[in-house]
PDB file of C-alpha atoms in Angstrom:
ATOM      1  CA  MET A  25     -46.577  20.129 -25.591  1.00  0.00           C
ATOM      2  CA  GLN A  26     -47.390  18.476 -22.263  1.00  0.00           C
ATOM      3  CA  LYS A  27     -50.732  16.628 -22.346  1.00  0.00           C
ATOM      4  CA  PHE A  28     -51.650  17.103 -18.696  1.00  0.00           C
ATOM      5  CA  ASN A  29     -52.204  20.216 -16.614  1.00  0.00           C
ATOM      6  CA  TYR A  30     -53.027  20.322 -12.926  1.00  0.00           C
ATOM      7  CA  HIS A  31     -52.857  24.093 -12.421  1.00  0.00           C
ATOM      8  CA  SER A  32     -56.259  25.635 -13.229  1.00  0.00           C
ATOM      9  CA  HIS A  33     -58.308  28.166 -11.323  1.00  0.00           C
ATOM     10  CA  THR A  34     -61.988  29.069 -11.298  1.00  0.00           C
ATOM     11  CA  LYS A  35     -63.905  32.318 -11.081  1.00  0.00           C
ATOM     12  CA  ARG A  36     -64.445  31.658  -7.366  1.00  0.00           C
ATOM     13  CA  CYS A  37     -61.013  33.089  -6.575  1.00  0.00           C
ATOM     14  CA  GLY A  38     -62.091  36.467  -7.925  1.00  0.00           C
ATOM     15  CA  HIS A  39     -59.258  36.930 -10.421  1.00  0.00           C
ATOM     16  CA  ALA A  40     -60.103  34.166 -12.901  1.00  0.00           C
ATOM     17  CA  ILE A  41     -62.891  34.095 -15.465  1.00  0.00           C
ATOM     18  CA  GLY A  42     -65.003  31.455 -17.158  1.00  0.00           C
ATOM     19  CA  GLU A  43     -67.222  28.594 -16.080  1.00  0.00           C
ATOM     20  CA  ASP A  44     -65.735  25.341 -14.793  1.00  0.00           C
ATOM     21  CA  GLU A  45     -67.076  23.421 -17.784  1.00  0.00           C
ATOM     22  CA  GLU A  46     -65.424  25.863 -20.192  1.00  0.00           C
ATOM     23  CA  TYR A  47     -62.009  24.924 -18.788  1.00  0.00           C
ATOM     24  CA  VAL A  48     -62.755  21.238 -19.320  1.00  0.00           C
ATOM     25  CA  LEU A  49     -63.963  21.775 -22.875  1.00  0.00           C
ATOM     26  CA  ALA A  50     -60.898  23.888 -23.654  1.00  0.00           C
ATOM     27  CA  ALA A  51     -58.596  21.195 -22.287  1.00  0.00           C
ATOM     28  CA  ILE A  52     -60.284  18.511 -24.392  1.00  0.00           C
ATOM     29  CA  ALA A  53     -60.278  20.684 -27.519  1.00  0.00           C
ATOM     30  CA  ASN A  54     -56.535  21.246 -27.176  1.00  0.00           C
ATOM     31  CA  GLY A  55     -55.567  17.618 -26.735  1.00  0.00           C
ATOM     32  CA  TYR A  56     -55.120  17.361 -22.980  1.00  0.00           C
ATOM     33  CA  THR A  57     -55.796  13.919 -21.541  1.00  0.00           C
ATOM     34  CA  LYS A  58     -55.575  14.861 -17.848  1.00  0.00           C
ATOM     35  CA  MET A  59     -56.385  18.042 -15.981  1.00  0.00           C
ATOM     36  CA  GLY A  60     -56.957  19.234 -12.474  1.00  0.00           C
ATOM     37  CA  PHE A  61     -58.677  22.160 -10.844  1.00  0.00           C
ATOM     38  CA  SER A  62     -56.515  23.762  -8.169  1.00  0.00           C
ATOM     39  CA  ASP A  63     -58.231  26.951  -7.123  1.00  0.00           C
ATOM     40  CA  HIS A  64     -56.822  29.007  -4.260  1.00  0.00           C
ATOM     41  CA  ALA A  65     -57.552  27.330  -0.936  1.00  0.00           C
ATOM     42  CA  PRO A  66     -59.854  29.131   1.483  1.00  0.00           C
ATOM     43  CA  TYR A  67     -58.881  29.657   5.111  1.00  0.00           C
ATOM     44  CA  ARG A  68     -60.834  30.217   8.293  1.00  0.00           C
ATOM     45  CA  ASN A  69     -61.150  33.959   8.895  1.00  0.00           C
ATOM     46  CA  GLY A  70     -59.045  34.463   5.793  1.00  0.00           C
ATOM     47  CA  TYR A  71     -61.541  35.471   3.145  1.00  0.00           C
ATOM     48  CA  ALA A  72     -59.972  37.895   0.697  1.00  0.00           C
ATOM     49  CA  PRO A  73     -62.188  38.896  -2.246  1.00  0.00           C
ATOM     50  CA  GLY A  74     -60.124  38.835  -5.403  1.00  0.00           C
ATOM     51  CA  GLU A  75     -57.630  36.324  -3.986  1.00  0.00           C
ATOM     52  CA  ARG A  76     -59.415  33.138  -2.923  1.00  0.00           C
ATOM     53  CA  MET A  77     -62.856  31.614  -2.578  1.00  0.00           C
ATOM     54  CA  HIS A  78     -64.898  31.890   0.577  1.00  0.00           C
ATOM     55  CA  LYS A  79     -64.723  28.809   2.810  1.00  0.00           C
ATOM     56  CA  GLU A  80     -68.450  28.281   2.263  1.00  0.00           C
ATOM     57  CA  GLU A  81     -67.826  27.845  -1.483  1.00  0.00           C
ATOM     58  CA  LEU A  82     -65.528  24.850  -1.088  1.00  0.00           C
ATOM     59  CA  ASP A  83     -68.232  22.183  -1.149  1.00  0.00           C
ATOM     60  CA  SER A  84     -69.892  23.627  -4.254  1.00  0.00           C
ATOM     61  CA  TYR A  85     -66.458  23.807  -5.931  1.00  0.00           C
ATOM     62  CA  ILE A  86     -65.923  20.116  -5.254  1.00  0.00           C
ATOM     63  CA  GLU A  87     -69.416  19.147  -6.371  1.00  0.00           C
ATOM     64  CA  SER A  88     -69.109  21.131  -9.590  1.00  0.00           C
ATOM     65  CA  VAL A  89     -65.907  19.348 -10.557  1.00  0.00           C
ATOM     66  CA  LYS A  90     -67.349  15.954  -9.614  1.00  0.00           C
ATOM     67  CA  VAL A  91     -70.223  16.542 -12.038  1.00  0.00           C
ATOM     68  CA  LEU A  92     -67.706  17.340 -14.773  1.00  0.00           C
ATOM     69  CA  GLN A  93     -65.639  14.269 -13.907  1.00  0.00           C
ATOM     70  CA  GLU A  94     -68.626  12.075 -14.587  1.00  0.00           C
ATOM     71  CA  LYS A  95     -69.871  13.974 -17.629  1.00  0.00           C
ATOM     72  CA  TYR A  96     -66.519  13.889 -19.440  1.00  0.00           C
ATOM     73  CA  LYS A  97     -65.021  10.699 -18.013  1.00  0.00           C
ATOM     74  CA  ASP A  98     -64.648   9.165 -21.476  1.00  0.00           C
ATOM     75  CA  GLN A  99     -62.767  12.195 -22.814  1.00  0.00           C
ATOM     76  CA  ILE A 100     -60.487  13.445 -20.049  1.00  0.00           C
ATOM     77  CA  ASP A 101     -59.322  12.454 -16.566  1.00  0.00           C
ATOM     78  CA  ILE A 102     -60.137  15.232 -14.084  1.00  0.00           C
ATOM     79  CA  ARG A 103     -58.829  15.643 -10.535  1.00  0.00           C
ATOM     80  CA  ILE A 104     -59.813  18.020  -7.738  1.00  0.00           C
ATOM     81  CA  GLY A 105     -57.115  19.939  -5.907  1.00  0.00           C
ATOM     82  CA  LEU A 106     -56.251  23.232  -4.265  1.00  0.00           C
ATOM     83  CA  GLU A 107     -53.399  25.695  -4.489  1.00  0.00           C
ATOM     84  CA  PHE A 108     -52.403  26.524  -0.933  1.00  0.00           C
ATOM     85  CA  GLU A 109     -49.939  28.664   0.940  1.00  0.00           C
ATOM     86  CA  TYR A 110     -48.128  27.406   4.002  1.00  0.00           C
ATOM     87  CA  PHE A 111     -49.290  29.395   7.009  1.00  0.00           C
ATOM     88  CA  GLU A 112     -48.500  27.715  10.319  1.00  0.00           C
ATOM     89  CA  ASP A 113     -51.593  29.152  11.982  1.00  0.00           C
ATOM     90  CA  GLN A 114     -53.672  27.337   9.328  1.00  0.00           C
ATOM     91  CA  LEU A 115     -51.873  24.008   9.648  1.00  0.00           C
ATOM     92  CA  VAL A 116     -54.836  22.004  10.961  1.00  0.00           C
ATOM     93  CA  GLU A 117     -56.909  23.110   7.993  1.00  0.00           C
ATOM     94  CA  LEU A 118     -54.088  22.373   5.560  1.00  0.00           C
ATOM     95  CA  MET A 119     -53.746  18.850   6.906  1.00  0.00           C
ATOM     96  CA  GLU A 120     -57.479  18.373   6.407  1.00  0.00           C
ATOM     97  CA  TYR A 121     -57.124  19.475   2.792  1.00  0.00           C
ATOM     98  CA  LYS A 122     -54.275  17.016   2.325  1.00  0.00           C
ATOM     99  CA  GLU A 123     -56.486  14.165   3.465  1.00  0.00           C
ATOM    100  CA  ARG A 124     -59.511  15.287   1.488  1.00  0.00           C
ATOM    101  CA  MET A 125     -58.278  16.537  -1.899  1.00  0.00           C
ATOM    102  CA  ASP A 126     -56.829  14.531  -4.776  1.00  0.00           C
ATOM    103  CA  TYR A 127     -53.722  16.721  -4.743  1.00  0.00           C
ATOM    104  CA  LEU A 128     -52.307  20.014  -3.455  1.00  0.00           C
ATOM    105  CA  ILE A 129     -50.050  22.591  -5.095  1.00  0.00           C
ATOM    106  CA  ILE A 130     -48.045  24.915  -2.889  1.00  0.00           C
ATOM    107  CA  GLY A 131     -48.057  28.334  -4.507  1.00  0.00           C
ATOM    108  CA  GLN A 132     -46.562  30.571  -1.843  1.00  0.00           C
ATOM    109  CA  HIS A 133     -47.382  34.235  -2.442  1.00  0.00           C
ATOM    110  CA  GLY A 134     -46.790  35.826   0.948  1.00  0.00           C
ATOM    111  CA  PRO A 135     -45.458  35.086   4.437  1.00  0.00           C
ATOM    112  CA  LYS A 136     -48.835  35.450   6.174  1.00  0.00           C
ATOM    113  CA  LEU A 137     -52.450  36.098   5.310  1.00  0.00           C
ATOM    114  CA  PHE A 138     -53.045  39.704   4.264  1.00  0.00           C
ATOM    115  CA  GLU A 139     -49.323  40.585   4.212  1.00  0.00           C
ATOM    116  CA  GLU A 140     -47.293  41.984   1.322  1.00  0.00           C
ATOM    117  CA  GLU A 141     -46.585  39.336  -1.292  1.00  0.00           C
ATOM    118  CA  PHE A 142     -43.236  37.969  -2.423  1.00  0.00           C
ATOM    119  CA  TYR A 143     -43.848  39.510  -5.855  1.00  0.00           C
ATOM    120  CA  THR A 144     -42.813  42.840  -4.369  1.00  0.00           C
ATOM    121  CA  ARG A 145     -41.365  41.967  -0.990  1.00  0.00           C
ATOM    122  CA  ASN A 146     -38.275  40.325  -2.416  1.00  0.00           C
ATOM    123  CA  ASP A 147     -35.314  41.484  -0.361  1.00  0.00           C
ATOM    124  CA  ASP A 148     -32.893  38.703   0.561  1.00  0.00           C
ATOM    125  CA  GLU A 149     -34.597  38.087   3.895  1.00  0.00           C
ATOM    126  CA  ALA A 150     -37.926  37.582   2.128  1.00  0.00           C
ATOM    127  CA  VAL A 151     -36.348  35.276  -0.460  1.00  0.00           C
ATOM    128  CA  LEU A 152     -34.999  32.999   2.272  1.00  0.00           C
ATOM    129  CA  LEU A 153     -38.338  33.111   4.087  1.00  0.00           C
ATOM    130  CA  TYR A 154     -40.030  32.030   0.850  1.00  0.00           C
ATOM    131  CA  ALA A 155     -37.725  29.017   0.659  1.00  0.00           C
ATOM    132  CA  SER A 156     -38.233  28.235   4.335  1.00  0.00           C
ATOM    133  CA  LEU A 157     -42.026  28.124   4.046  1.00  0.00           C
ATOM    134  CA  ILE A 158     -41.820  25.748   1.093  1.00  0.00           C
ATOM    135  CA  GLU A 159     -39.365  23.557   3.010  1.00  0.00           C
ATOM    136  CA  LYS A 160     -41.699  23.412   6.004  1.00  0.00           C
ATOM    137  CA  ALA A 161     -44.670  22.479   3.836  1.00  0.00           C
ATOM    138  CA  CYS A 162     -42.669  19.691   2.213  1.00  0.00           C
ATOM    139  CA  THR A 163     -41.470  18.420   5.585  1.00  0.00           C
ATOM    140  CA  LYS A 164     -45.124  18.159   6.647  1.00  0.00           C
ATOM    141  CA  GLY A 165     -45.875  16.187   3.473  1.00  0.00           C
ATOM    142  CA  LEU A 166     -48.438  18.704   2.252  1.00  0.00           C
ATOM    143  CA  PRO A 167     -47.693  19.522  -1.405  1.00  0.00           C
ATOM    144  CA  ASP A 168     -47.829  17.200  -4.371  1.00  0.00           C
ATOM    145  CA  ILE A 169     -46.426  19.921  -6.648  1.00  0.00           C
ATOM    146  CA  ILE A 170     -44.346  23.033  -5.957  1.00  0.00           C
ATOM    147  CA  GLY A 171     -45.900  25.766  -8.077  1.00  0.00           C
ATOM    148  CA  HIS A 172     -43.926  28.719  -9.475  1.00  0.00           C
ATOM    149  CA  PRO A 173     -40.847  27.930  -7.327  1.00  0.00           C
ATOM    150  CA  ASP A 174     -38.998  30.922  -8.802  1.00  0.00           C
ATOM    151  CA  LEU A 175     -41.748  33.473  -8.123  1.00  0.00           C
ATOM    152  CA  PHE A 176     -39.414  35.347  -5.763  1.00  0.00           C
ATOM    153  CA  MET A 177     -37.540  36.583  -8.856  1.00  0.00           C
ATOM    154  CA  PHE A 178     -40.646  38.248 -10.328  1.00  0.00           C
ATOM    155  CA  ASP A 179     -39.390  41.740  -9.566  1.00  0.00           C
ATOM    156  CA  LYS A 180     -36.018  41.101  -7.929  1.00  0.00           C
ATOM    157  CA  LYS A 181     -33.329  43.308  -9.394  1.00  0.00           C
ATOM    158  CA  GLU A 182     -30.463  40.815  -9.205  1.00  0.00           C
ATOM    159  CA  TRP A 183     -29.589  37.204  -8.438  1.00  0.00           C
ATOM    160  CA  THR A 184     -27.877  37.283  -5.049  1.00  0.00           C
ATOM    161  CA  PRO A 185     -26.240  34.593  -2.880  1.00  0.00           C
ATOM    162  CA  ALA A 186     -29.545  34.428  -0.991  1.00  0.00           C
ATOM    163  CA  CYS A 187     -31.344  33.618  -4.248  1.00  0.00           C
ATOM    164  CA  GLU A 188     -28.831  30.884  -4.989  1.00  0.00           C
ATOM    165  CA  GLU A 189     -29.326  29.440  -1.512  1.00  0.00           C
ATOM    166  CA  ALA A 190     -33.112  29.629  -1.809  1.00  0.00           C
ATOM    167  CA  ALA A 191     -33.050  27.823  -5.149  1.00  0.00           C
ATOM    168  CA  HIS A 192     -30.949  24.973  -3.771  1.00  0.00           C
ATOM    169  CA  ARG A 193     -33.173  24.665  -0.696  1.00  0.00           C
ATOM    170  CA  ILE A 194     -36.402  24.585  -2.699  1.00  0.00           C
ATOM    171  CA  VAL A 195     -35.100  22.034  -5.189  1.00  0.00           C
ATOM    172  CA  LYS A 196     -33.671  19.840  -2.430  1.00  0.00           C
ATOM    173  CA  ALA A 197     -37.024  19.967  -0.628  1.00  0.00           C
ATOM    174  CA  ALA A 198     -38.741  18.733  -3.787  1.00  0.00           C
ATOM    175  CA  VAL A 199     -36.215  15.934  -4.266  1.00  0.00           C
ATOM    176  CA  ASN A 200     -36.532  14.821  -0.645  1.00  0.00           C
ATOM    177  CA  ALA A 201     -40.336  14.852  -0.880  1.00  0.00           C
ATOM    178  CA  ASP A 202     -40.235  13.156  -4.305  1.00  0.00           C
ATOM    179  CA  ILE A 203     -42.529  15.737  -5.865  1.00  0.00           C
ATOM    180  CA  PRO A 204     -42.198  17.815  -9.058  1.00  0.00           C
ATOM    181  CA  ILE A 205     -41.478  21.501  -9.365  1.00  0.00           C
ATOM    182  CA  GLU A 206     -43.429  23.533 -11.886  1.00  0.00           C
ATOM    183  CA  ILE A 207     -42.301  25.618 -14.822  1.00  0.00           C
ATOM    184  CA  ASN A 208     -45.136  28.103 -14.527  1.00  0.00           C
ATOM    185  CA  LEU A 209     -46.497  29.317 -17.858  1.00  0.00           C
ATOM    186  CA  ASN A 210     -48.299  32.320 -16.423  1.00  0.00           C
ATOM    187  CA  GLY A 211     -45.239  34.446 -15.645  1.00  0.00           C
ATOM    188  CA  ILE A 212     -44.784  35.339 -19.289  1.00  0.00           C
ATOM    189  CA  HIS A 213     -48.286  36.830 -19.234  1.00  0.00           C
ATOM    190  CA  TYR A 214     -46.759  39.972 -17.691  1.00  0.00           C
ATOM    191  CA  GLY A 215     -44.398  40.394 -20.631  1.00  0.00           C
ATOM    192  CA  ILE A 216     -40.741  41.326 -20.904  1.00  0.00           C
ATOM    193  CA  ARG A 217     -39.773  44.123 -18.520  1.00  0.00           C
ATOM    194  CA  GLN A 218     -36.644  45.963 -17.450  1.00  0.00           C
ATOM    195  CA  ILE A 219     -35.823  44.409 -14.086  1.00  0.00           C
ATOM    196  CA  GLY A 220     -32.534  45.664 -12.705  1.00  0.00           C
ATOM    197  CA  ASN A 221     -29.983  45.292 -15.470  1.00  0.00           C
ATOM    198  CA  GLU A 222     -31.976  42.639 -17.328  1.00  0.00           C
ATOM    199  CA  LYS A 223     -34.828  42.698 -19.802  1.00  0.00           C
ATOM    200  CA  ARG A 224     -36.764  39.554 -19.026  1.00  0.00           C
ATOM    201  CA  VAL A 225     -39.993  37.915 -17.958  1.00  0.00           C
ATOM    202  CA  GLY A 226     -40.704  37.747 -14.237  1.00  0.00           C
ATOM    203  CA  TYR A 227     -40.526  33.961 -14.262  1.00  0.00           C
ATOM    204  CA  PRO A 228     -39.399  31.395 -15.193  1.00  0.00           C
ATOM    205  CA  TYR A 229     -35.978  32.717 -14.182  1.00  0.00           C
ATOM    206  CA  ARG A 230     -33.101  31.002 -15.917  1.00  0.00           C
ATOM    207  CA  LYS A 231     -30.616  30.878 -13.036  1.00  0.00           C
ATOM    208  CA  PHE A 232     -33.127  29.117 -10.806  1.00  0.00           C
ATOM    209  CA  TRP A 233     -33.533  26.377 -13.392  1.00  0.00           C
ATOM    210  CA  GLU A 234     -29.778  26.098 -13.834  1.00  0.00           C
ATOM    211  CA  VAL A 235     -29.715  25.158 -10.148  1.00  0.00           C
ATOM    212  CA  ALA A 236     -32.580  22.701 -10.671  1.00  0.00           C
ATOM    213  CA  ALA A 237     -30.596  21.012 -13.435  1.00  0.00           C
ATOM    214  CA  GLN A 238     -27.985  20.040 -10.849  1.00  0.00           C
ATOM    215  CA  TYR A 239     -30.478  17.731  -9.107  1.00  0.00           C
ATOM    216  CA  PRO A 240     -32.615  14.716 -10.058  1.00  0.00           C
ATOM    217  CA  VAL A 241     -35.737  16.788  -9.475  1.00  0.00           C
ATOM    218  CA  LYS A 242     -38.931  16.063 -11.379  1.00  0.00           C
ATOM    219  CA  VAL A 243     -40.199  18.938 -13.525  1.00  0.00           C
ATOM    220  CA  ILE A 244     -43.605  19.654 -15.058  1.00  0.00           C
ATOM    221  CA  TYR A 245     -45.229  22.564 -16.849  1.00  0.00           C
ATOM    222  CA  GLY A 246     -48.202  24.312 -15.257  1.00  0.00           C
ATOM    223  CA  LEU A 247     -50.555  26.530 -17.234  1.00  0.00           C
ATOM    224  CA  ASP A 248     -51.756  28.355 -14.120  1.00  0.00           C
ATOM    225  CA  ALA A 249     -54.911  28.921 -16.149  1.00  0.00           C
ATOM    226  CA  HIS A 250     -57.095  31.827 -15.083  1.00  0.00           C
ATOM    227  CA  LYS A 251     -59.229  31.650 -18.215  1.00  0.00           C
ATOM    228  CA  PRO A 252     -60.236  28.721 -20.434  1.00  0.00           C
ATOM    229  CA  GLU A 253     -58.328  30.141 -23.415  1.00  0.00           C
ATOM    230  CA  LYS A 254     -55.031  29.448 -21.653  1.00  0.00           C
ATOM    231  CA  TYR A 255     -55.390  25.814 -22.723  1.00  0.00           C
ATOM    232  CA  ALA A 256     -54.910  26.948 -26.331  1.00  0.00           C
ATOM    233  CA  ASP A 257     -51.757  28.913 -25.512  1.00  0.00           C
ATOM    234  CA  VAL A 258     -49.181  26.737 -27.248  1.00  0.00           C
ATOM    235  CA  ASP A 259     -46.916  29.774 -27.573  1.00  0.00           C
ATOM    236  CA  ALA A 260     -46.462  29.805 -23.797  1.00  0.00           C
ATOM    237  CA  TYR A 261     -44.626  26.488 -23.989  1.00  0.00           C
ATOM    238  CA  HIS A 262     -42.388  27.777 -26.778  1.00  0.00           C
ATOM    239  CA  LEU A 263     -41.603  31.021 -24.968  1.00  0.00           C
ATOM    240  CA  VAL A 264     -40.566  29.422 -21.687  1.00  0.00           C
ATOM    241  CA  ASP A 265     -38.531  26.835 -23.569  1.00  0.00           C
ATOM    242  CA  GLU A 266     -36.673  29.706 -25.213  1.00  0.00           C
ATOM    243  CA  VAL A 267     -35.939  31.205 -21.792  1.00  0.00           C
ATOM    244  CA  LEU A 268     -34.622  27.844 -20.561  1.00  0.00           C
ATOM    245  CA  GLU A 269     -32.909  26.762 -23.789  1.00  0.00           C
ATOM    246  CA  GLY A 270     -29.890  24.548 -23.196  1.00  0.00           C
ATOM    247  CA  ILE A 271     -30.837  23.573 -19.637  1.00  0.00           C
ATOM    248  CA  THR A 272     -31.390  19.832 -19.227  1.00  0.00           C
ATOM    249  CA  LEU A 273     -34.293  19.129 -16.893  1.00  0.00           C
ATOM    250  CA  HIS A 274     -36.018  15.884 -15.908  1.00  0.00           C
ATOM    251  CA  LYS A 275     -39.437  16.667 -17.382  1.00  0.00           C
ATOM    252  CA  LEU A 276     -42.200  14.179 -16.668  1.00  0.00           C
ATOM    253  CA  GLU A 277     -44.137  12.776 -19.602  1.00  0.00           C
ATOM    254  CA  ASP A 278     -47.059  11.853 -17.366  1.00  0.00           C
ATOM    255  CA  LEU A 279     -48.344  12.545 -13.863  1.00  0.00           C
ATOM    256  CA  ALA A 280     -51.339  10.975 -12.153  1.00  0.00           C
ATOM    257  CA  PHE A 281     -52.997  11.387  -8.781  1.00  0.00           C
ATOM    258  CA  LYS A 282     -55.226   8.885  -7.034  1.00  0.00           C
ATOM    259  CA  LYS A 283     -58.851   9.932  -6.935  1.00  0.00           C
ATOM    260  CA  LYS A 284     -60.033  10.561  -3.374  1.00  0.00           C
ATOM    261  CA  LEU A 285     -63.219  12.529  -3.938  1.00  0.00           C
TER     262      LEU A 285
END
């Protein structure tokens, strides 16, 4: 089991539960030596209850984690980050986050604020748009991790040439930016479903990771924790490893980010 996790949310986003300190205590109790909070980034005029914190909550989010950093500094290394989506009309704000936060995860969910998400909008055009937005973010030097890179397969009925192209483009973007891609451990939370002709989890999606194996791309696991108990979910590691059995990936044994805050 990986001993670091940089993908954790807080109740501020509206779809996670638990106090910040409970996540830290759960990480310590389950043997993690490094963790990071990466709640969904707020945007100007982009408040969406149930999706991301209000912009006015950002400072209290940072201060809360800083208190925990100090309180538990002898037990676990904690970093402060955000999970963002690449929206060009929010670029100035995203660049500010890049300068301010310890790290950023790109977790692209939709093409624009308040538009249908790639979970369900997954025609070939949308799949290529998903890849394009990740490429643009990487070109700008924004992400330190690419979260759930195969999310576009969550409900897609079949692996098409567009999916193959998107996978290559996303992995190449990560290699060129020298950043890891994430095997997201939250996709299995939705269970095995009939999707097209396959019975499978939404993600990780095996064919995406077969493409990743063709490149020297760095790979990490991400709990994508929306409740403290996720830190005790050892089965999640076993289940995704079963999905990806036989695929050789360059998994990192450690990952550290410089403290800025």
